[in-house]
Amino acid sequence: SHGLLADGIHSLSDLIVDSVVIIASKFGNKAGLVPLIQKDNTLQIAMWDPSNITALNDIKFITGLEVQASLGRESEIKHLHE
């Protein structure tokens, strides 16, 4: 069968979650953050400078989600973006 949705995408909510993670990941490379998990209307991220209010506001604007930030090691976050 030729479905509209790609393999692994079973609903619009799967597509939206995947899109949010991709957007956050691409922005995160510049801002020093990585998305961890989205639960309901909240995106949890790790960042090496969780006091960076500009980055937090930007990711909130880009994704349309509330953002919860936790401290992550800079070396690990950079490694995830390689």
PDB file of C-alpha atoms in Angstrom:
ATOM      1  CA  SER A   1       0.000   0.000   0.000  1.00  0.00           C
ATOM      2  CA  HIS A   2       1.141   3.534  -0.705  1.00  0.00           C
ATOM      3  CA  GLY A   3       0.375   5.546   2.394  1.00  0.00           C
ATOM      4  CA  LEU A   4       0.816   9.257   2.816  1.00  0.00           C
ATOM      5  CA  LEU A   5       2.964   8.885   5.925  1.00  0.00           C
ATOM      6  CA  ALA A   6       6.508   7.511   5.883  1.00  0.00           C
ATOM      7  CA  ASP A   7       7.503   4.325   7.676  1.00  0.00           C
ATOM      8  CA  GLY A   8       7.572   4.896  11.423  1.00  0.00           C
ATOM      9  CA  ILE A   9       5.184   7.832  11.182  1.00  0.00           C
ATOM     10  CA  HIS A  10       1.786   6.568  12.218  1.00  0.00           C
ATOM     11  CA  SER A  11      -0.047   9.773  13.063  1.00  0.00           C
ATOM     12  CA  LEU A  12       0.130  13.525  12.752  1.00  0.00           C
ATOM     13  CA  SER A  13       1.315  13.726  16.371  1.00  0.00           C
ATOM     14  CA  ASP A  14       4.336  11.525  15.479  1.00  0.00           C
ATOM     15  CA  LEU A  15       5.158  13.902  12.649  1.00  0.00           C
ATOM     16  CA  ILE A  16       4.807  16.988  14.847  1.00  0.00           C
ATOM     17  CA  VAL A  17       7.003  15.520  17.588  1.00  0.00           C
ATOM     18  CA  ASP A  18       9.651  14.511  15.043  1.00  0.00           C
ATOM     19  CA  SER A  19       9.568  17.994  13.508  1.00  0.00           C
ATOM     20  CA  VAL A  20       9.966  19.671  16.891  1.00  0.00           C
ATOM     21  CA  VAL A  21      12.977  17.509  17.695  1.00  0.00           C
ATOM     22  CA  ILE A  22      14.582  18.225  14.308  1.00  0.00           C
ATOM     23  CA  ILE A  23      14.022  21.980  14.622  1.00  0.00           C
ATOM     24  CA  ALA A  24      15.309  22.020  18.192  1.00  0.00           C
ATOM     25  CA  SER A  25      18.339  19.943  17.207  1.00  0.00           C
ATOM     26  CA  LYS A  26      19.327  22.245  14.340  1.00  0.00           C
ATOM     27  CA  PHE A  27      18.909  25.350  16.488  1.00  0.00           C
ATOM     28  CA  GLY A  28      20.561  23.578  19.403  1.00  0.00           C
ATOM     29  CA  ASN A  29      23.864  23.204  17.610  1.00  0.00           C
ATOM     30  CA  LYS A  30      24.258  26.983  17.621  1.00  0.00           C
ATOM     31  CA  ALA A  31      22.734  27.527  21.061  1.00  0.00           C
ATOM     32  CA  GLY A  32      24.549  24.732  22.878  1.00  0.00           C
ATOM     33  CA  LEU A  33      21.517  22.623  23.644  1.00  0.00           C
ATOM     34  CA  VAL A  34      20.007  19.272  22.809  1.00  0.00           C
ATOM     35  CA  PRO A  35      16.342  18.254  23.018  1.00  0.00           C
ATOM     36  CA  LEU A  36      15.751  15.333  25.369  1.00  0.00           C
ATOM     37  CA  ILE A  37      12.051  14.584  25.421  1.00  0.00           C
ATOM     38  CA  GLN A  38       8.720  16.177  24.684  1.00  0.00           C
ATOM     39  CA  LYS A  39       5.898  15.457  27.084  1.00  0.00           C
ATOM     40  CA  ASP A  40       2.585  17.092  26.351  1.00  0.00           C
ATOM     41  CA  ASN A  41       3.295  20.799  25.821  1.00  0.00           C
ATOM     42  CA  THR A  42       6.789  20.786  27.348  1.00  0.00           C
ATOM     43  CA  LEU A  43      10.139  20.180  25.675  1.00  0.00           C
ATOM     44  CA  GLN A  44      12.914  19.130  28.027  1.00  0.00           C
ATOM     45  CA  ILE A  45      16.374  20.140  26.894  1.00  0.00           C
ATOM     46  CA  ALA A  46      19.931  19.899  28.169  1.00  0.00           C
ATOM     47  CA  MET A  47      22.190  22.886  27.610  1.00  0.00           C
ATOM     48  CA  TRP A  48      25.618  23.937  28.760  1.00  0.00           C
ATOM     49  CA  ASP A  49      24.306  27.353  29.834  1.00  0.00           C
ATOM     50  CA  PRO A  50      20.734  26.992  31.145  1.00  0.00           C
ATOM     51  CA  SER A  51      20.821  30.667  32.177  1.00  0.00           C
ATOM     52  CA  ASN A  52      20.874  31.669  28.468  1.00  0.00           C
ATOM     53  CA  ILE A  53      17.424  33.256  28.443  1.00  0.00           C
ATOM     54  CA  THR A  54      17.741  34.300  24.793  1.00  0.00           C
ATOM     55  CA  ALA A  55      18.259  30.695  23.652  1.00  0.00           C
ATOM     56  CA  LEU A  56      15.417  29.479  25.885  1.00  0.00           C
ATOM     57  CA  ASN A  57      13.054  32.107  24.480  1.00  0.00           C
ATOM     58  CA  ASP A  58      14.144  31.305  20.922  1.00  0.00           C
ATOM     59  CA  ILE A  59      13.523  27.571  21.305  1.00  0.00           C
ATOM     60  CA  LYS A  60      10.146  28.302  22.899  1.00  0.00           C
ATOM     61  CA  PHE A  61       9.233  30.541  19.956  1.00  0.00           C
ATOM     62  CA  ILE A  62      10.527  28.070  17.337  1.00  0.00           C
ATOM     63  CA  THR A  63       8.750  25.041  18.802  1.00  0.00           C
ATOM     64  CA  GLY A  64       5.686  26.660  20.361  1.00  0.00           C
ATOM     65  CA  LEU A  65       6.328  24.611  23.502  1.00  0.00           C
ATOM     66  CA  GLU A  66       7.176  25.371  27.084  1.00  0.00           C
ATOM     67  CA  VAL A  67      10.860  24.653  27.691  1.00  0.00           C
ATOM     68  CA  GLN A  68      12.494  23.030  30.712  1.00  0.00           C
ATOM     69  CA  ALA A  69      16.270  23.290  30.717  1.00  0.00           C
ATOM     70  CA  SER A  70      18.786  21.285  32.672  1.00  0.00           C
ATOM     71  CA  LEU A  71      22.545  21.570  32.794  1.00  0.00           C
ATOM     72  CA  GLY A  72      24.432  19.395  30.317  1.00  0.00           C
ATOM     73  CA  ARG A  73      28.144  18.959  29.769  1.00  0.00           C
ATOM     74  CA  GLU A  74      29.400  21.054  26.894  1.00  0.00           C
ATOM     75  CA  SER A  75      31.555  18.208  25.530  1.00  0.00           C
ATOM     76  CA  GLU A  76      28.611  15.770  25.498  1.00  0.00           C
ATOM     77  CA  ILE A  77      26.260  18.247  23.821  1.00  0.00           C
ATOM     78  CA  LYS A  78      28.863  19.047  21.160  1.00  0.00           C
ATOM     79  CA  HIS A  79      29.408  15.311  20.595  1.00  0.00           C
ATOM     80  CA  LEU A  80      25.668  14.785  20.022  1.00  0.00           C
ATOM     81  CA  HIS A  81      25.682  17.455  17.309  1.00  0.00           C
ATOM     82  CA  GLU A  82      28.589  15.890  15.387  1.00  0.00           C
TER      83      GLU A  82
END
